[in-house]
CSV table of C-alpha atoms in Angstrom, one decimal:
chain,number,residue,atom,x,y,z
A,74,MET,CA,0.0,0.0,0.0
A,75,LEU,CA,1.0,3.6,-0.6
A,76,GLY,CA,0.2,6.7,1.5
A,77,PRO,CA,1.2,10.3,1.9
A,78,GLY,CA,3.2,11.8,4.7
A,79,TYR,CA,4.9,14.8,6.0
A,80,THR,CA,7.6,15.1,8.6
A,81,PRO,CA,9.5,18.3,9.6
A,82,GLU,CA,12.8,16.7,8.7
A,83,ASN,CA,11.8,15.0,5.4
A,84,GLY,CA,9.2,17.4,4.1
A,85,PHE,CA,6.4,15.8,2.0
A,86,LEU,CA,6.8,12.2,1.2
A,87,ILE,CA,5.3,9.1,-0.2
A,88,GLY,CA,5.4,6.0,2.0
A,89,GLY,CA,5.0,2.5,0.8
A,90,GLY,CA,4.4,-0.6,2.9
A,91,ALA,CA,4.1,-4.4,2.5
A,92,LEU,CA,3.2,-7.0,5.1
A,93,TYR,CA,3.7,-10.7,5.0
A,94,THR,CA,2.5,-13.0,7.8
A,95,PHE,CA,2.9,-16.7,8.4
A,96,SER,CA,2.7,-19.3,11.1
A,97,THR,CA,5.7,-21.4,12.0
A,98,ASN,CA,3.3,-24.2,13.1
A,99,LYS,CA,0.0,-24.2,11.3
A,100,SER,CA,-1.4,-26.9,13.6
A,101,ASP,CA,-0.9,-24.6,16.7
A,102,SER,CA,-4.0,-22.3,16.7
A,103,VAL,CA,-2.8,-20.4,19.8
A,104,LEU,CA,0.6,-19.5,18.4
A,105,GLN,CA,0.9,-15.9,17.2
A,106,ARG,CA,1.5,-15.3,13.5
A,107,SER,CA,5.0,-14.2,12.6
A,108,SER,CA,5.2,-10.9,10.6
A,109,ILE,CA,7.5,-9.4,8.1
A,110,PRO,CA,6.6,-5.7,7.5
A,111,LEU,CA,8.5,-3.6,5.0
A,112,LYS,CA,8.3,0.1,4.9
A,113,ALA,CA,9.9,2.6,2.4
A,114,PHE,CA,9.7,6.3,1.7
A,115,TYR,CA,10.9,8.9,-0.7
A,116,SER,CA,10.5,12.7,0.0
A,117,THR,CA,10.5,15.9,-1.9
A,118,LYS,CA,13.9,16.7,-0.4
A,119,GLY,CA,15.4,13.6,-2.1
A,120,ASN,CA,15.5,11.7,1.2
A,121,TYR,CA,14.8,7.9,1.1
A,122,GLY,CA,14.8,5.0,3.5
A,123,LEU,CA,13.9,1.4,4.0
A,124,SER,CA,13.1,-0.3,7.3
A,125,SER,CA,11.6,-3.4,8.8
A,126,THR,CA,10.9,-5.0,12.2
A,127,ILE,CA,10.6,-8.7,11.7
A,128,LYS,CA,8.9,-10.7,14.5
A,129,THR,CA,8.8,-14.5,14.6
A,130,PHE,CA,7.4,-17.0,17.1
A,131,TRP,CA,8.6,-20.6,17.4
A,132,ARG,CA,7.9,-23.9,19.3
A,133,SER,CA,4.6,-22.8,21.1
A,134,ASP,CA,6.2,-19.4,21.8
A,135,LEU,CA,9.2,-21.0,23.6
A,136,PHE,CA,11.5,-18.9,21.3
A,137,ARG,CA,11.0,-15.5,19.7
A,138,GLY,CA,13.2,-13.9,17.1
A,139,VAL,CA,13.2,-10.1,16.3
A,140,LEU,CA,15.2,-8.3,13.7
A,141,ASP,CA,15.2,-4.5,13.3
A,142,LEU,CA,16.6,-3.2,10.0
A,143,ASN,CA,17.0,0.5,9.0
A,144,PHE,CA,18.6,2.1,6.0
A,145,GLU,CA,18.3,5.9,5.4
A,146,ASN,CA,19.9,8.6,3.3
A,147,ALA,CA,18.0,11.6,4.7
A,148,ASN,CA,18.0,15.1,6.1
A,149,ASP,CA,17.9,15.4,9.8
A,150,ASN,CA,18.3,18.2,12.4
A,151,TYR,CA,20.9,18.9,15.1
A,152,PHE,CA,20.3,21.5,17.7
A,153,GLY,CA,22.9,20.4,20.2
A,154,VAL,CA,22.4,18.4,23.4
A,155,GLY,CA,19.8,19.4,25.9
A,156,ILE,CA,16.2,20.8,25.9
A,157,VAL,CA,16.0,24.4,27.1
A,158,GLN,CA,18.4,26.0,24.7
A,159,ASN,CA,17.2,23.8,21.8
A,160,GLN,CA,13.7,25.4,22.0
A,161,GLU,CA,15.1,28.8,21.1
A,162,ILE,CA,16.9,27.7,17.9
A,163,PRO,CA,14.7,27.9,14.7
A,164,GLN,CA,14.7,24.9,12.3
A,165,SER,CA,16.0,25.8,8.9
A,166,ASP,CA,18.5,24.7,6.2
A,167,SER,CA,21.0,27.3,7.4
A,168,THR,CA,20.7,26.5,11.1
A,169,SER,CA,19.8,22.9,12.2
A,170,ALA,CA,19.6,20.8,9.0
A,171,TYR,CA,22.2,18.3,8.0
A,172,PHE,CA,22.4,15.2,5.8
A,173,ARG,CA,23.2,11.8,7.1
A,174,LYS,CA,23.6,8.2,5.8
A,175,SER,CA,22.6,5.7,8.4
A,176,ARG,CA,22.6,1.9,8.5
A,177,MET,CA,21.4,-0.2,11.5
A,178,ILE,CA,21.0,-3.9,12.2
A,179,ASN,CA,19.5,-5.1,15.5
A,180,PRO,CA,18.9,-8.9,16.0
A,181,GLU,CA,17.5,-10.4,19.1
A,182,ILE,CA,16.6,-13.9,20.3
A,183,LYS,CA,14.3,-14.5,23.3
A,184,VAL,CA,13.7,-17.7,25.3
A,185,GLN,CA,10.7,-18.3,27.6
A,186,PHE,CA,11.9,-19.6,31.0
A,187,LEU,CA,8.7,-19.1,32.9
A,188,PRO,CA,5.1,-18.6,31.7
A,189,ASN,CA,5.0,-15.2,29.9
A,190,SER,CA,8.6,-14.5,31.0
A,191,PHE,CA,11.5,-14.2,28.6
A,192,LEU,CA,15.3,-13.8,28.7
A,193,GLY,CA,16.9,-12.3,25.6
A,194,ILE,CA,20.2,-11.6,24.0
A,195,HIS,CA,20.6,-8.9,21.3
A,196,ALA,CA,23.3,-7.1,19.3
A,197,LEU,CA,23.4,-3.7,17.6
A,198,PHE,CA,25.5,-2.6,14.6
A,199,LYS,CA,25.0,1.0,13.6
A,200,HIS,CA,26.9,3.3,11.3
A,201,ASP,CA,26.2,7.0,10.9
A,202,ARG,CA,28.0,9.3,8.4
A,203,ILE,CA,27.3,13.0,8.4
A,204,VAL,CA,27.7,14.5,4.9
A,205,ASP,CA,26.6,18.1,5.2
A,206,VAL,CA,27.3,19.9,8.4
A,207,ASN,CA,25.1,22.8,9.7
A,208,PRO,CA,26.6,25.9,11.4
A,209,ILE,CA,25.5,24.7,14.8
A,210,MET,CA,27.3,21.4,14.4
A,211,ALA,CA,30.4,23.0,13.1
A,212,GLU,CA,30.8,24.8,16.5
A,213,ASP,CA,29.2,22.1,18.8
A,214,PRO,CA,31.6,20.5,21.3
A,215,TYR,CA,30.0,17.1,20.9
A,216,PHE,CA,30.3,17.1,17.1
A,217,LEU,CA,33.9,18.4,17.3
A,218,ALA,CA,34.7,15.6,19.8
A,219,TYR,CA,33.1,12.7,17.9
A,220,GLY,CA,33.4,13.8,14.2
A,221,ASN,CA,31.2,12.9,11.2
A,222,ASP,CA,31.7,9.2,11.0
A,223,ILE,CA,30.6,7.0,13.9
A,224,PHE,CA,30.3,3.2,14.2
A,225,SER,CA,28.6,1.7,17.2
A,226,SER,CA,28.5,-2.1,17.9
A,227,GLY,CA,27.4,-3.7,21.1
A,228,ILE,CA,25.9,-6.7,22.8
A,229,GLY,CA,23.3,-6.9,25.6
A,230,GLY,CA,20.6,-8.8,27.4
A,231,SER,CA,16.9,-8.3,28.2
A,232,LEU,CA,14.4,-9.5,30.7
A,233,SER,CA,10.7,-9.2,29.8
A,234,PHE,CA,7.2,-10.1,31.0
A,235,ASP,CA,4.5,-10.3,28.3
A,236,THR,CA,0.8,-11.2,28.7
A,237,ARG,CA,-0.3,-9.3,25.5
A,238,ASP,CA,-2.8,-11.2,23.3
A,239,LEU,CA,-1.1,-10.0,20.2
A,240,THR,CA,2.3,-8.2,20.2
A,241,VAL,CA,1.7,-6.0,17.1
A,242,ASN,CA,-1.7,-4.8,18.1
A,243,ALA,CA,-2.6,-5.8,21.7
A,244,TRP,CA,-6.2,-5.5,23.0
A,245,ARG,CA,-5.3,-6.6,26.5
A,246,GLY,CA,-2.3,-7.5,28.6
A,247,VAL,CA,0.9,-6.1,30.1
A,248,PHE,CA,4.4,-5.8,28.6
A,249,LEU,CA,7.4,-5.0,30.8
A,250,ASP,CA,10.8,-5.0,29.3
A,251,PHE,CA,14.2,-4.1,30.8
A,252,ARG,CA,17.3,-4.2,28.6
A,253,SER,CA,20.9,-3.1,28.6
A,254,MET,CA,23.7,-3.0,26.0
A,255,LEU,CA,27.4,-2.7,26.3
A,256,PHE,CA,29.5,-1.0,23.6
A,257,ARG,CA,33.2,-1.5,23.6
A,258,GLY,CA,36.1,-1.0,21.3
A,259,GLY,CA,37.0,-4.7,21.5
A,260,MET,CA,33.6,-5.4,19.8
A,261,GLY,CA,34.3,-2.9,17.0
A,262,SER,CA,32.6,0.1,18.5
A,263,ASP,CA,34.3,3.5,18.1
A,264,TYR,CA,33.4,4.5,21.7
A,265,ASN,CA,32.9,2.8,25.1
A,266,TYR,CA,29.5,3.3,26.7
A,267,GLU,CA,26.4,1.5,28.0
A,268,THR,CA,22.6,2.0,27.5
A,269,TYR,CA,19.7,1.0,29.7
A,270,GLU,CA,16.0,0.9,28.7
A,271,LEU,CA,12.8,0.4,30.6
A,272,ASP,CA,9.6,-0.1,28.6
A,273,LEU,CA,6.2,-0.6,30.4
A,274,ARG,CA,2.9,-1.0,28.4
A,275,THR,CA,-0.6,-1.8,29.5
A,276,TYR,CA,-3.7,-2.5,27.3
A,277,GLN,CA,-7.3,-2.4,28.5
A,278,ARG,CA,-10.6,-3.0,26.6
A,279,ILE,CA,-13.0,-0.1,26.8
A,280,VAL,CA,-16.7,-1.1,26.6
A,281,ARG,CA,-16.3,-3.6,23.7
A,282,LYS,CA,-13.9,-5.6,21.5
A,283,GLY,CA,-11.9,-3.4,19.2
A,284,SER,CA,-11.8,-0.4,21.6
A,285,THR,CA,-8.6,-0.3,23.6
A,286,LEU,CA,-6.8,2.1,25.9
A,287,ALA,CA,-3.0,1.7,25.5
A,288,ILE,CA,-0.5,3.3,27.8
A,289,ARG,CA,3.2,3.3,27.5
A,290,TYR,CA,6.0,4.6,29.8
A,291,TYR,CA,9.5,4.6,28.3
A,292,LEU,CA,12.9,5.5,29.8
A,293,ARG,CA,16.3,5.3,28.1
A,294,ALA,CA,19.6,6.2,29.8
A,295,ALA,CA,23.1,6.2,28.3
A,296,VAL,CA,26.2,6.2,30.4
A,297,GLY,CA,29.9,6.7,29.5
A,298,ASP,CA,31.5,8.2,26.4
A,299,VAL,CA,28.2,8.5,24.4
A,300,PRO,CA,28.4,9.8,20.9
A,301,TYR,CA,25.8,12.4,19.9
A,302,THR,CA,24.4,9.8,17.3
A,303,ASP,CA,23.4,7.4,20.1
A,304,MET,CA,22.1,9.7,22.8
A,305,SER,CA,18.6,9.2,24.0
A,306,PHE,CA,16.0,11.4,22.2
A,307,VAL,CA,12.3,12.1,21.9
A,308,GLY,CA,10.6,13.0,18.6
A,309,GLY,CA,10.2,11.5,15.2
A,310,GLY,CA,7.7,8.7,14.4
A,311,LYS,CA,7.7,6.9,17.7
A,312,GLU,CA,8.2,8.8,20.9
A,313,LEU,CA,6.3,12.2,20.7
A,314,ARG,CA,5.1,11.9,17.1
A,315,GLY,CA,5.1,15.4,15.6
A,316,TYR,CA,8.4,16.7,17.1
A,317,LEU,CA,11.5,17.0,15.0
A,318,HIS,CA,13.6,13.9,15.0
A,319,GLY,CA,16.9,14.8,16.8
A,320,GLN,CA,15.8,18.2,18.2
A,321,TYR,CA,15.8,17.0,21.8
A,322,ARG,CA,18.6,14.6,22.8
A,323,ASP,CA,20.6,14.0,25.9
A,324,LYS,CA,21.9,11.0,27.9
A,325,VAL,CA,18.5,10.4,29.4
A,326,ALA,CA,15.1,10.5,27.6
A,327,THR,CA,11.6,9.6,28.9
A,328,SER,CA,8.1,9.7,27.6
A,329,LEU,CA,4.5,8.8,28.7
A,330,THR,CA,1.9,8.1,26.0
A,331,CYS,CA,-1.9,7.4,26.5
A,332,GLU,CA,-3.6,6.2,23.3
A,333,TRP,CA,-7.2,5.3,22.5
A,334,ARG,CA,-7.6,2.9,19.6
A,335,HIS,CA,-11.0,2.3,18.2
A,336,SER,CA,-12.2,0.0,15.4
A,337,PHE,CA,-15.4,0.9,13.7
A,338,LEU,CA,-18.3,-1.6,13.4
A,339,LYS,CA,-20.1,-2.8,10.2
A,340,ALA,CA,-23.8,-2.9,10.0
A,341,ASP,CA,-23.9,-6.5,11.1
A,342,GLY,CA,-22.0,-5.6,14.3
A,343,ASP,CA,-18.7,-7.2,13.2
A,344,LEU,CA,-15.5,-5.1,13.3
A,345,SER,CA,-14.8,-3.2,10.0
A,346,LYS,CA,-11.3,-2.8,8.5
A,347,SER,CA,-11.2,0.9,9.4
A,348,GLY,CA,-10.4,2.5,12.8
A,349,MET,CA,-8.9,5.5,14.5
A,350,ALA,CA,-6.6,6.5,17.3
A,351,LEU,CA,-6.3,9.5,19.6
A,352,TRP,CA,-3.3,10.1,21.9
A,353,VAL,CA,-1.9,12.5,24.4
A,354,ALA,CA,1.8,12.3,25.5
A,355,THR,CA,4.6,14.1,27.2
A,356,GLY,CA,8.4,13.6,27.3
A,357,SER,CA,11.7,15.1,28.2
A,358,VAL,CA,15.5,14.8,28.0
A,359,ALA,CA,18.2,15.6,30.5
A,360,PRO,CA,21.8,14.6,31.5
A,361,THR,CA,20.4,12.4,34.4
A,362,VAL,CA,16.9,11.3,35.6
A,363,SER,CA,17.1,13.7,38.6
A,364,GLU,CA,17.7,16.7,36.3
A,365,ILE,CA,14.5,16.3,34.3
A,366,THR,CA,12.5,19.5,34.8
A,367,GLU,CA,11.1,20.5,31.4
A,368,TRP,CA,8.2,18.6,29.8
A,369,LEU,CA,7.1,18.7,26.2
A,370,PRO,CA,3.4,18.4,25.4
A,371,ASN,CA,2.2,16.2,22.5
A,372,PHE,CA,-1.1,14.9,21.1
A,373,GLY,CA,-2.5,13.6,17.8
A,374,ILE,CA,-5.0,11.6,15.8
A,375,GLY,CA,-4.6,8.7,13.4
A,376,TYR,CA,-6.4,6.5,10.9
A,377,ARG,CA,-6.1,2.7,10.8
A,378,TYR,CA,-6.9,0.2,8.0
A,379,ALA,CA,-6.6,-3.6,8.6
A,380,VAL,CA,-4.7,-5.2,5.7
A,381,GLN,CA,-4.9,-8.5,7.7
A,382,PRO,CA,-6.9,-9.2,10.8
A,383,ARG,CA,-5.5,-6.9,13.6
A,384,MET,CA,-2.5,-5.9,11.4
A,385,ASN,CA,-2.9,-2.3,10.4
A,386,VAL,CA,-1.6,0.3,8.0
A,387,ARG,CA,-1.6,3.6,10.0
A,388,ILE,CA,-1.5,7.2,9.2
A,389,ASP,CA,-0.8,9.4,12.3
A,390,PHE,CA,-0.9,13.2,12.5
A,391,GLY,CA,1.0,14.4,15.6
A,392,ILE,CA,1.3,17.9,17.0
A,393,GLY,CA,4.2,19.2,19.1
A,394,GLU,CA,4.8,22.6,20.7
A,395,ASN,CA,6.2,24.2,17.6
A,396,SER,CA,6.0,21.4,15.0
A,397,SER,CA,3.8,18.7,13.5
A,398,GLY,CA,4.1,15.7,11.3
A,399,LEU,CA,2.1,13.2,9.3
A,400,TYR,CA,3.5,9.6,9.5
A,401,PHE,CA,2.8,6.5,7.5
A,402,GLY,CA,3.5,3.1,9.1
A,403,ILE,CA,2.6,-0.6,9.5
A,404,ASN,CA,1.3,-2.0,12.8
A,405,GLU,CA,1.0,0.1,16.0
A,406,VAL,CA,3.8,2.3,17.4
A,407,PHE,CA,3.6,0.3,20.6
């Protein structure tokens, strides 16, 4: 499927998506279907990208495999590190804009050791090359310290608890995930640092099937010699949709999102393929958790169309304090 979009960093764009699902054991009616979504975009600024988050389920959900892939040649924005000073800098080609070439591979394997409880091991390989530097970057101490070509590689572990009925579009359940990752020169990384993430999600039916209240709290902290390309941030198409990707970054980022997802009914009372979503959110960045003082407001509305049962193409319009964006995607953000 194809759909229009607009993001502050890419301008107007056309997004294309394809979704393939399958079962690793057709005789197991309880096992979730594995999914291979593919998303691509091309914008009026000449930006383009390709991404996918592949999720597979094996042996009665004893094993799970996840593979995140991302390839982008695109404009982005850099305002420096922090939040207060970044609000005063206008976005433009002569101030914040720069061009980057990014490649990312993030595989993970999870093993169920107790009912609904999983241990995981994952790796990350990420290369960022900055081609055109904006005036802010040319004088920024972080950019001067880390340069325009950064490779990060690391390995880590995760512990999660998951009672969701469907991972890509849950109607009920809880998901709690804690993960950490170690980046070291001995593993090929240009810099030595660690990252820690906490992801808590709850899903509750409202009145009837197909109407769900989804809440997510997310926290990411980076410690050590962290390059500006791998700092924690809010904005873009995931946390705080509508804010500029890269405007707010620091060692710690956090966000809270409350989203109502509603599928419309057909005349016979069954769920139709169309639906909508409404959300409100807030988030912030800071050097440490204790230094978080400024909060960014966010809200938006979205349209959903089920290309397969409970697997949606989505178009979201998000509004930030001084920016907005229209995003095309496959499956829910969380």
